[in-house]
Short mmCIF file of C-alpha atoms in Angstrom, two decimals:
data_model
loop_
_atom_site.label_atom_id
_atom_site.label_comp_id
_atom_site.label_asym_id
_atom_site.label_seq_id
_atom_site.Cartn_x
_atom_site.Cartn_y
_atom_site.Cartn_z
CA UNK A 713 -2.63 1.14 -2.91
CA UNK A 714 -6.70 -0.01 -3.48
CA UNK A 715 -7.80 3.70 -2.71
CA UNK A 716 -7.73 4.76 -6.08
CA UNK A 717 -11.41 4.78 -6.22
CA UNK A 718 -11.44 7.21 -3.12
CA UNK A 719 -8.53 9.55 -4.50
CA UNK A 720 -9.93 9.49 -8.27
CA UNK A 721 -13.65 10.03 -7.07
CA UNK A 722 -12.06 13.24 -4.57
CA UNK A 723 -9.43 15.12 -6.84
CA UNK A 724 -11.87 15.98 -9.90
CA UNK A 725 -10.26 19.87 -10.04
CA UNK A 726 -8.52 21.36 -12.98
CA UNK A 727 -4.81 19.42 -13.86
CA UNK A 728 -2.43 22.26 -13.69
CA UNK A 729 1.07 22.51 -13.81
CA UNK A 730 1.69 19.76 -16.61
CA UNK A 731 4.36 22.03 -18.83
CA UNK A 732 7.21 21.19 -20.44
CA UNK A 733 9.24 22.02 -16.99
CA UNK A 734 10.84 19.11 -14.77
CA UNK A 735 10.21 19.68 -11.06
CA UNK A 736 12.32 18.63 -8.37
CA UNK A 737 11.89 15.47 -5.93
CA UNK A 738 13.06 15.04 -2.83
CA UNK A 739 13.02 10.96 -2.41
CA UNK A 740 12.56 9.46 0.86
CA UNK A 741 15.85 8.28 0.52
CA UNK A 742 16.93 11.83 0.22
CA UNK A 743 15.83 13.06 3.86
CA UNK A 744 17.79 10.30 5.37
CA UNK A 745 20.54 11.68 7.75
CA UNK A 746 22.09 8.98 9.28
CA UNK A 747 23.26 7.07 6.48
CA UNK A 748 20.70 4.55 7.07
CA UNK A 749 17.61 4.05 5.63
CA UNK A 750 15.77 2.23 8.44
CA UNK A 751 13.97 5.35 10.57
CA UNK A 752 12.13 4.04 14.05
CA UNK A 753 8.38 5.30 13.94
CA UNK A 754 7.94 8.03 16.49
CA UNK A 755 5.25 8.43 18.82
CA UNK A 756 2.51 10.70 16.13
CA UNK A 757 3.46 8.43 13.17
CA UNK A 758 0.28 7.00 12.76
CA UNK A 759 -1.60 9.56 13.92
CA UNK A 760 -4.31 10.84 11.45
CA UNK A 761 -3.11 14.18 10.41
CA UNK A 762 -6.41 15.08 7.82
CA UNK A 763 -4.52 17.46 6.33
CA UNK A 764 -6.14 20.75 3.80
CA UNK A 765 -6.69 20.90 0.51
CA UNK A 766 -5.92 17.88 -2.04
CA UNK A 767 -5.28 15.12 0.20
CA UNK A 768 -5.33 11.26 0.45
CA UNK A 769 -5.06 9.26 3.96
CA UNK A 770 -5.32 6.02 4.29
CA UNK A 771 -4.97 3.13 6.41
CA UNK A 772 -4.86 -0.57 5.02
CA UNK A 773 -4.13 -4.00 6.52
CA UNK A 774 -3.10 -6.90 4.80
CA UNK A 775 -3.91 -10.35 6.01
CA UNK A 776 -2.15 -13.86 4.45
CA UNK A 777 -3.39 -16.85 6.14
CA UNK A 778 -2.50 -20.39 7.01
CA UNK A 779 -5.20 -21.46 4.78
CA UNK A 780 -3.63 -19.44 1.61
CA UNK A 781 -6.55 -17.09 1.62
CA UNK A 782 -5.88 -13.35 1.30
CA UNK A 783 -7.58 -10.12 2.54
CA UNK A 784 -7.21 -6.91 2.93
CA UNK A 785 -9.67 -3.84 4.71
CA UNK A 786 -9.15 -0.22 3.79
CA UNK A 787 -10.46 3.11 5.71
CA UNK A 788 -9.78 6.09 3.11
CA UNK A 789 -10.51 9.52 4.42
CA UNK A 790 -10.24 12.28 0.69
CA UNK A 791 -10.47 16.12 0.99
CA UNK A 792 -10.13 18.36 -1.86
CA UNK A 793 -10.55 21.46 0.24
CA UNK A 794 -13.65 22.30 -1.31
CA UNK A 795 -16.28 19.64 -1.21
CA UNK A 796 -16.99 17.64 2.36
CA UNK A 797 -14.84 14.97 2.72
CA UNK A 798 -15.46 11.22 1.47
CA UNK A 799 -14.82 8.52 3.63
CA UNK A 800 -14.87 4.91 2.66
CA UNK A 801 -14.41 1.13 2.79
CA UNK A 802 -12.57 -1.37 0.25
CA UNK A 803 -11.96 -4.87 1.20
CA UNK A 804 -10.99 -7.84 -0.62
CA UNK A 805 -11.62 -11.68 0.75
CA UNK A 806 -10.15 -13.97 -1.39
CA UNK A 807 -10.47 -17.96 -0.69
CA UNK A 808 -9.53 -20.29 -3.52
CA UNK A 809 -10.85 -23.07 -1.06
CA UNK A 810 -14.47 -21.92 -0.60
CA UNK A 811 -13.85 -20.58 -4.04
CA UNK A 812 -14.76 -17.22 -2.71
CA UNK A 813 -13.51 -13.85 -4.27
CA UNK A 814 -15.48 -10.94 -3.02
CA UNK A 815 -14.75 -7.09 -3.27
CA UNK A 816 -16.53 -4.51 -1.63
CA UNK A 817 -16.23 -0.69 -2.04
CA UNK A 818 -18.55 1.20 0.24
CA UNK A 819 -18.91 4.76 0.76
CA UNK A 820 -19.82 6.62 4.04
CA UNK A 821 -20.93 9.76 5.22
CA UNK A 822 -18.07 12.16 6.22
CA UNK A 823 -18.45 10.75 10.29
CA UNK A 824 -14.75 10.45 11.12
CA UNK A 825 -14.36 11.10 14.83
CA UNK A 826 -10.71 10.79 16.15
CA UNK A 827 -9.65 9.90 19.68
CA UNK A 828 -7.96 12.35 21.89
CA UNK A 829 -4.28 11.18 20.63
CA UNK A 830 -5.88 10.94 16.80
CA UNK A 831 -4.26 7.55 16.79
CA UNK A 832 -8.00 5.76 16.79
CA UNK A 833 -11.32 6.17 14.62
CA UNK A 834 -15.05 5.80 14.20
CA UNK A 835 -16.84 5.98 11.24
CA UNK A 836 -20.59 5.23 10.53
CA UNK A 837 -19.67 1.15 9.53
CA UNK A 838 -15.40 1.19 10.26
CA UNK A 839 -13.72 1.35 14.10
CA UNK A 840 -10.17 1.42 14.16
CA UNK A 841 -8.75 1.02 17.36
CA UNK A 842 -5.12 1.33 18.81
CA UNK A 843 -3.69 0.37 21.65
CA UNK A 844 -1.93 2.84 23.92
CA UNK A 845 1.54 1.05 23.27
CA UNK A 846 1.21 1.22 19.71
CA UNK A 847 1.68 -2.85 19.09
CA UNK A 848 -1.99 -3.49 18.40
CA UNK A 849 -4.69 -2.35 15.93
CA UNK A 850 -8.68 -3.45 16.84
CA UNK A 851 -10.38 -3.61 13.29
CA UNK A 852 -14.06 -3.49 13.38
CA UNK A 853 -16.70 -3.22 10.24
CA UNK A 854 -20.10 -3.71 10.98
CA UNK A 855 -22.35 -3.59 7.57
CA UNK A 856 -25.03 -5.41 5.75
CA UNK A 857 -22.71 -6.39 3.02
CA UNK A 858 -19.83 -7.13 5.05
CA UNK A 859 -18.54 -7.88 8.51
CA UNK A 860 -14.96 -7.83 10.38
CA UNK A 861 -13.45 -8.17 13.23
CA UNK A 862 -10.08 -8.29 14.02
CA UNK A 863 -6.58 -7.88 15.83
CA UNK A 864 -3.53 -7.22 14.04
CA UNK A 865 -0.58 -7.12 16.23
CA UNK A 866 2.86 -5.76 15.49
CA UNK A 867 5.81 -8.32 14.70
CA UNK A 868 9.22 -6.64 16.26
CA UNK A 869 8.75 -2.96 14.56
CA UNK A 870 7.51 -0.65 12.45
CA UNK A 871 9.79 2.29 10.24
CA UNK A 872 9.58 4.88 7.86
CA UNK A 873 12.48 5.75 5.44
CA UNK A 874 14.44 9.01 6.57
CA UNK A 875 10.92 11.54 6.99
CA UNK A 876 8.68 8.91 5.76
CA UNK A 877 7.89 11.69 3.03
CA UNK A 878 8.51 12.19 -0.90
CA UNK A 879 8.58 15.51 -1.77
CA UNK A 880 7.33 16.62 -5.06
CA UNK A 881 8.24 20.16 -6.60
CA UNK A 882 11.18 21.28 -4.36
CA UNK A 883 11.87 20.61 -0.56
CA UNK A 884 9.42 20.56 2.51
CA UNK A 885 8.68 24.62 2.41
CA UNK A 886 8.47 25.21 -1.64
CA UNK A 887 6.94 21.54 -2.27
CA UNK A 888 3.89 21.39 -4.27
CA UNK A 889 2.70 18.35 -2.98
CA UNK A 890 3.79 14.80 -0.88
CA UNK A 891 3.72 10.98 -0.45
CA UNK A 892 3.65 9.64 2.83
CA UNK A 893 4.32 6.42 3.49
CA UNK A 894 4.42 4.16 7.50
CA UNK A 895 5.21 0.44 7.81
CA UNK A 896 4.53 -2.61 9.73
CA UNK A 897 6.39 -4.89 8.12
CA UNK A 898 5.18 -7.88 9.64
CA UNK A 899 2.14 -8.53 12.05
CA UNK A 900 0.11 -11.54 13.07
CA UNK A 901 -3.79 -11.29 12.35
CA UNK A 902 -6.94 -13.23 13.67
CA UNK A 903 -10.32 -12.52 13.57
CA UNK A 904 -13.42 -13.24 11.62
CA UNK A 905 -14.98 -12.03 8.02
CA UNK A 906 -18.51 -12.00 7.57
CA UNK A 907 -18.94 -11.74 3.45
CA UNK A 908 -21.80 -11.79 1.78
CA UNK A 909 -23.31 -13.78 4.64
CA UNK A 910 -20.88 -16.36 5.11
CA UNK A 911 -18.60 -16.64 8.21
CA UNK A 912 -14.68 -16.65 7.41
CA UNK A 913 -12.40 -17.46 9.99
CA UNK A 914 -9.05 -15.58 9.52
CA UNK A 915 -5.13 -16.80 11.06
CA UNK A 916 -2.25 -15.15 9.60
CA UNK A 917 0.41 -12.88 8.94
CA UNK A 918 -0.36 -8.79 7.58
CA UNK A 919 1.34 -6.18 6.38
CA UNK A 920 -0.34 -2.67 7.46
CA UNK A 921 0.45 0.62 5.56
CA UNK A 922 -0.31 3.84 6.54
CA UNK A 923 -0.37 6.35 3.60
CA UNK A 924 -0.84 10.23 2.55
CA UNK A 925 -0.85 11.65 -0.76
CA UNK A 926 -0.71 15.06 -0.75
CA UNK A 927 -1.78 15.80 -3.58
CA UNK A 928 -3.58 14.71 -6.71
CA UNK A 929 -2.90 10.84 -7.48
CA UNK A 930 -2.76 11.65 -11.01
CA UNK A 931 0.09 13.91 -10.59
CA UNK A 932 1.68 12.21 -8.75
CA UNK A 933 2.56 8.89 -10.81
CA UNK A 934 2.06 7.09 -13.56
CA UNK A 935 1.87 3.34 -11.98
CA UNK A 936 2.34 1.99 -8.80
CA UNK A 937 3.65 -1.65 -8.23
CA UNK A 938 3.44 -3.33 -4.61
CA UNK A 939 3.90 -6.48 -3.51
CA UNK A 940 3.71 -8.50 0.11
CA UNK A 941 5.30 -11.71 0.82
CA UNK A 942 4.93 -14.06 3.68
CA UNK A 943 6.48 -17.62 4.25
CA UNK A 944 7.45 -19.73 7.40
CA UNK A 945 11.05 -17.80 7.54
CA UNK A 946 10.31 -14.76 5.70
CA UNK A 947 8.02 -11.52 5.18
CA UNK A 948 8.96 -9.22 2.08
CA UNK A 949 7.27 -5.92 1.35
CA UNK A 950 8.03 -3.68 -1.86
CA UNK A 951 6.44 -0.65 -3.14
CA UNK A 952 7.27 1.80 -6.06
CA UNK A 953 6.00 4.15 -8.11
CA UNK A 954 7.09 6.21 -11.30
CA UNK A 955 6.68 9.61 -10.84
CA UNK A 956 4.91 11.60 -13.52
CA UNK A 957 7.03 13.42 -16.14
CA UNK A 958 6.31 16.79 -14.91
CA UNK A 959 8.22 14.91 -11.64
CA UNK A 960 11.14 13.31 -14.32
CA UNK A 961 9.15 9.90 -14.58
CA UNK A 962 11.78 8.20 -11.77
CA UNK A 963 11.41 5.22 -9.87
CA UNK A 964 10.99 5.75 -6.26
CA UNK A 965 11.22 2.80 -4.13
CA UNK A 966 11.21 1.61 -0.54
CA UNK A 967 11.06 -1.95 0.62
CA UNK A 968 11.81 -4.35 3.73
CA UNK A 969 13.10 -7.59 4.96
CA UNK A 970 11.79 -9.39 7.99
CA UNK A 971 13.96 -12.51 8.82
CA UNK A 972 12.52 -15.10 11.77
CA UNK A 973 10.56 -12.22 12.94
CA UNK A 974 13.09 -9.73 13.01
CA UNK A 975 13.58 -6.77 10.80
CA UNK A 976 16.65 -6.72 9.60
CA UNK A 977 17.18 -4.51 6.69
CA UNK A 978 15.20 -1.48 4.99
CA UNK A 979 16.31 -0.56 1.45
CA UNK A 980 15.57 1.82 -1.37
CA UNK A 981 17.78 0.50 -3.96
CA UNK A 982 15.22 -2.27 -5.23
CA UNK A 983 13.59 -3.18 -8.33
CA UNK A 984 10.89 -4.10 -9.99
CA UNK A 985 11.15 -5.88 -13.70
CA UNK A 986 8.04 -6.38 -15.15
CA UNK A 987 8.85 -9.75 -17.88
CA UNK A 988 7.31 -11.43 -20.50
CA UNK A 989 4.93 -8.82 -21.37
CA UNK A 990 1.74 -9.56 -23.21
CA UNK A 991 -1.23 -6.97 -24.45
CA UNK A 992 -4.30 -7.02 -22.31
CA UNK A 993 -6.85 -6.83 -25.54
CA UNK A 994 -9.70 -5.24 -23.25
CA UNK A 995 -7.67 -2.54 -21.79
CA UNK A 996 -4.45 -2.16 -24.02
CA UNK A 997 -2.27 -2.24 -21.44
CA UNK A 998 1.19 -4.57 -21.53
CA UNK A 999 0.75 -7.07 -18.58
CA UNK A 1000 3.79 -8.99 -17.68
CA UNK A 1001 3.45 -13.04 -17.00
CA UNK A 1002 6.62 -12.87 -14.71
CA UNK A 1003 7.63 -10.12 -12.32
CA UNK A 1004 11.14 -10.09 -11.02
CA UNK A 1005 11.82 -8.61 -7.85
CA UNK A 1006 15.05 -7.75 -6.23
CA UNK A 1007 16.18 -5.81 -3.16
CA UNK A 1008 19.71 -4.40 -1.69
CA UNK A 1009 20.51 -2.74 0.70
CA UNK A 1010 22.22 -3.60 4.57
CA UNK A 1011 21.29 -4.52 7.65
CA UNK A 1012 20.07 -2.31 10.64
CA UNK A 1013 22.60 -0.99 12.31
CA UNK A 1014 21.88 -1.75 15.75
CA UNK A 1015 22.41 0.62 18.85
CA UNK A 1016 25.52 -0.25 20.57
CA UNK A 1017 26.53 -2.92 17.63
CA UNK A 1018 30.22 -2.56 16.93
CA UNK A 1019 29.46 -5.01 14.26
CA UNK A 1020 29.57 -3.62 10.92
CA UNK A 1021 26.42 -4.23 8.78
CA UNK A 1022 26.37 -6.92 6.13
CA UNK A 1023 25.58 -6.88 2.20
CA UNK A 1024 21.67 -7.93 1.84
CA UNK A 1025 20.14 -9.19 -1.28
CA UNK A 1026 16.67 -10.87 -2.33
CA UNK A 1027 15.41 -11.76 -5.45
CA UNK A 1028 12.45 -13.45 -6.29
CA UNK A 1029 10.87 -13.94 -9.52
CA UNK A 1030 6.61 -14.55 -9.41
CA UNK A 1031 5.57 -16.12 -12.25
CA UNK A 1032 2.27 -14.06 -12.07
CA UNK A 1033 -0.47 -17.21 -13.05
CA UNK A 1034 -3.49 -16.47 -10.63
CA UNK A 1035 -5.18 -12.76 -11.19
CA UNK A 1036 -7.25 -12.53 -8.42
CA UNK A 1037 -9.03 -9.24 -10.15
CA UNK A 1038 -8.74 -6.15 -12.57
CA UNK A 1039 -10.42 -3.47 -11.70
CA UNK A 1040 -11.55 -0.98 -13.68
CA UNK A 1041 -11.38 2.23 -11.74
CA UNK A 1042 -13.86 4.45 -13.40
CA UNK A 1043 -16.62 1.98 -13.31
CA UNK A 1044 -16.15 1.70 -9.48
CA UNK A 1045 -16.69 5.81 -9.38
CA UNK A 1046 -19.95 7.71 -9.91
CA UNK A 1047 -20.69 8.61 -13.59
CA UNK A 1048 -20.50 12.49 -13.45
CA UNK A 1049 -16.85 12.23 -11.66
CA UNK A 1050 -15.89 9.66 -14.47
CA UNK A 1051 -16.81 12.06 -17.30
CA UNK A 1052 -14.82 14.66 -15.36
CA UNK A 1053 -11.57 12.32 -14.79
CA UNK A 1054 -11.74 10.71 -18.24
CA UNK A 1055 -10.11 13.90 -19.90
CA UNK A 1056 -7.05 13.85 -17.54
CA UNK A 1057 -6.65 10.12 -16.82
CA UNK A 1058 -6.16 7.55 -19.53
CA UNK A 1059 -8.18 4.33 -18.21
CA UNK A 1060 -6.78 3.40 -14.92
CA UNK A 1061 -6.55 -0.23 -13.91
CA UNK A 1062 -5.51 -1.87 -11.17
CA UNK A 1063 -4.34 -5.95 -11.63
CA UNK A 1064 -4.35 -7.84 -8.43
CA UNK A 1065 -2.17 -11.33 -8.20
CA UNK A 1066 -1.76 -13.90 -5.28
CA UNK A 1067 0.61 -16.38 -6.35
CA UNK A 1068 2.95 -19.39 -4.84
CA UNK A 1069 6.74 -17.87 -5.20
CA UNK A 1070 9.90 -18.43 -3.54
CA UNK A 1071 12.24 -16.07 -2.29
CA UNK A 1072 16.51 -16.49 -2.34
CA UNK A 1073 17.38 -14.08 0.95
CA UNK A 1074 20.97 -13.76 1.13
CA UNK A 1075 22.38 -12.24 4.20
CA UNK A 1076 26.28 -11.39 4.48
CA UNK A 1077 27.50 -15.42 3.62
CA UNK A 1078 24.35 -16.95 4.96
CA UNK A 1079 21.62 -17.37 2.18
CA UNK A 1080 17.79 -18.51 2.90
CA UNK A 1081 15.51 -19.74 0.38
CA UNK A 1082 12.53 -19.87 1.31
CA UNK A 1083 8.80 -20.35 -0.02
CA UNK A 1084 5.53 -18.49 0.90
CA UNK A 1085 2.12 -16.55 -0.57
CA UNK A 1086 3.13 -12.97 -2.59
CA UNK A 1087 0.37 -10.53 -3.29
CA UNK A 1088 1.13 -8.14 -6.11
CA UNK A 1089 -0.33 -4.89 -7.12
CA UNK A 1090 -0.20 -3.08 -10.64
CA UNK A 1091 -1.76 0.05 -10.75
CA UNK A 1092 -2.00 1.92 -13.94
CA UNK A 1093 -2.74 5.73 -12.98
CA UNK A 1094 -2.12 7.96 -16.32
CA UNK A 1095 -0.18 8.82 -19.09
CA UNK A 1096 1.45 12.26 -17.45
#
């Protein structure tokens, strides 16, 4: 979700397409074929594919820890096709007990040497190593302005919904583009942060995402919204965007429920209500003080359960009260791309929250409330 600086700064090419006509979209949801919407990750899931022409991959890992700090670390890999690939860093290390907030967006050389199974990477300042059973990612960054290391272990499993893919413009053959989208749910995290010259010691529970957009981000959709929960009992993920109106400007959302370290239910029929809105005077944008948050769906279906699955429901409302940043993407890009993506994007923003919030998990008759850290993400893309 942070690579916006990455995607905006690679897909600087013509817009085309953008009549009158609405295109098809193949959800996620849509390639299911089982009737269920939680899909096991196979063995090349996370394998980095670096596909042609416009493209976006990404990896990201998201770290809550005892301490109620929050971080994240980003390797983004961009190819237009035309140019050399960019490759680069984002990371956020946010403390409010050291009352430290640092961001850093570095960009690399193209360096990006895969391992034999394309599962693992080196970069010039980024390592990502995993493990030959899949349950454990090595994250090392070694820079001037910023130093990590890092394992992230899986928690139970990983999925994908149906293909893992949106399809924009018609099926898998006629598509004109994708989203791509791989899940860990829940992992635990430990390791160390080096920012800014000061030693962070890091405990927790992540989230880790591994994403391709297939296409230009600004045809794609028109805001993103993402969140990641983690209490004692409970880890909640959520992401959805709204497609752009040459797509029919729908809602497309996946999101997950991890209960005492199990996950128990994926879901697509969530949403996201964005409350109390107020104007944002410096970027004119309508920026809600609440955001209500609600999944439903069932549970897994288990092989070899004769059980049938039970009703699953979550709501949580975040009363959104500590921004940890907005982030103005075109100052974060260099000034000849921002002249070139200022006529086809209308002043993207991305608001970052990390807020106290509880959750009301409601399984078949059983219901869980339960209380924990939730990130949030609001990305404002364009106007398409």
């Amino acid at each position: 979700m942070a690579s916006w600086f990455s995607q905006l700064s690679s897909t600087v090419s013509n817009v085309t397409g953008l009549g009158g006509q609405v295109e098809a979209v193949r959800t996620y949801a849509d390639t299911v074929t089982d009737g269920q919407y939680f899909g096991k990750l196979e063995e090349h899931d996370l394998d980095w594919t670096l596909a042609d022409g416009s493209s976006t991959e990404n990896q990201v890992f998201y770290v809550t820890t005892k301490s109620g700090a929050f971080a994240f670390v980003q390797l983004i890999h961009s190819n237009i096709g035309i140019w050399n690939p960019t490759v680069s860093i984002t990371c956020r290390f946010y403390d409010p007990n050291s009352k430290t907030n640092a961001f850093k967006n570095i960009n690399m050389s193209s360096k990006f040497e895969l391992s034999e199974d394309r599962r693992s990477v080196k970069t010039d300042h980024f390592n990502i190593t995993l493990d030959p059973t899949q349950t454990t990612y090595k994250i090392e960054i070694t820079h001037p302005e910023l130093v990590v290391s890092m394992d992230f272990t899986r928690v139970d499993r990983g999925f994908k919904v149906g293909e893992g893919k949106t399809y924009l413009g018609g099926d898998q053959a006629s598509a004109a583009g994708f989203v791509s989208h791989k899940f860990w749910p829940k992992a635990i995290a430990k390791g160390t942060f080096i920012v800014d010259k000061v030693l962070h010691e890091v405990e927790g529970d992540g989230t880790f995402i591994h994403a391709i957009q297939g296409m230009q981000p600004q045809l794609i959709a028109s805001n993103w919204n993402f969140c990641t929960f983690h209490s004692q009992e409970a880890s909640l993920s959520m992401m959805q965007f709204q497609t752009t109106k040459q797509y029919g400007a729908i809602n497309i959302n996946q999101g997950s429920i991890v209960l005492n370290g199990k996950l128990i239910s994926v879901s697509v029929e969530n949403h996201v209500e964005l409350l109390d809105l107020a104007k944002d005077e410096e970027t004119e944008y309508d920026i809600p003080q609440k955001i209500k948050l609600t999944w439903k769906g069932k549970t897994i279906k288990e092989e070899g359960d004769e059980e049938p699955a039970k009703d699953v429901h979550v709501e949580m409302v975040v009363t959104v009260k500590n921004l940890v940043d907005k982030i103005d993407v075109l100052n974060e890009i260099p000034w000849f791309l921002k002249k070139l993506v200022q006529t086809f994007v209308v002043k993207p923003y991305i608001y970052q929250w990390l807020d106290t919030a509880s959750a009301e998990i409601t399984v078949g008759d059983e219901k869980v409330v339960t209380e924990g850290k939730c990130f949030q993400e609001l990305v404002f893309v364009s106007q398409f």
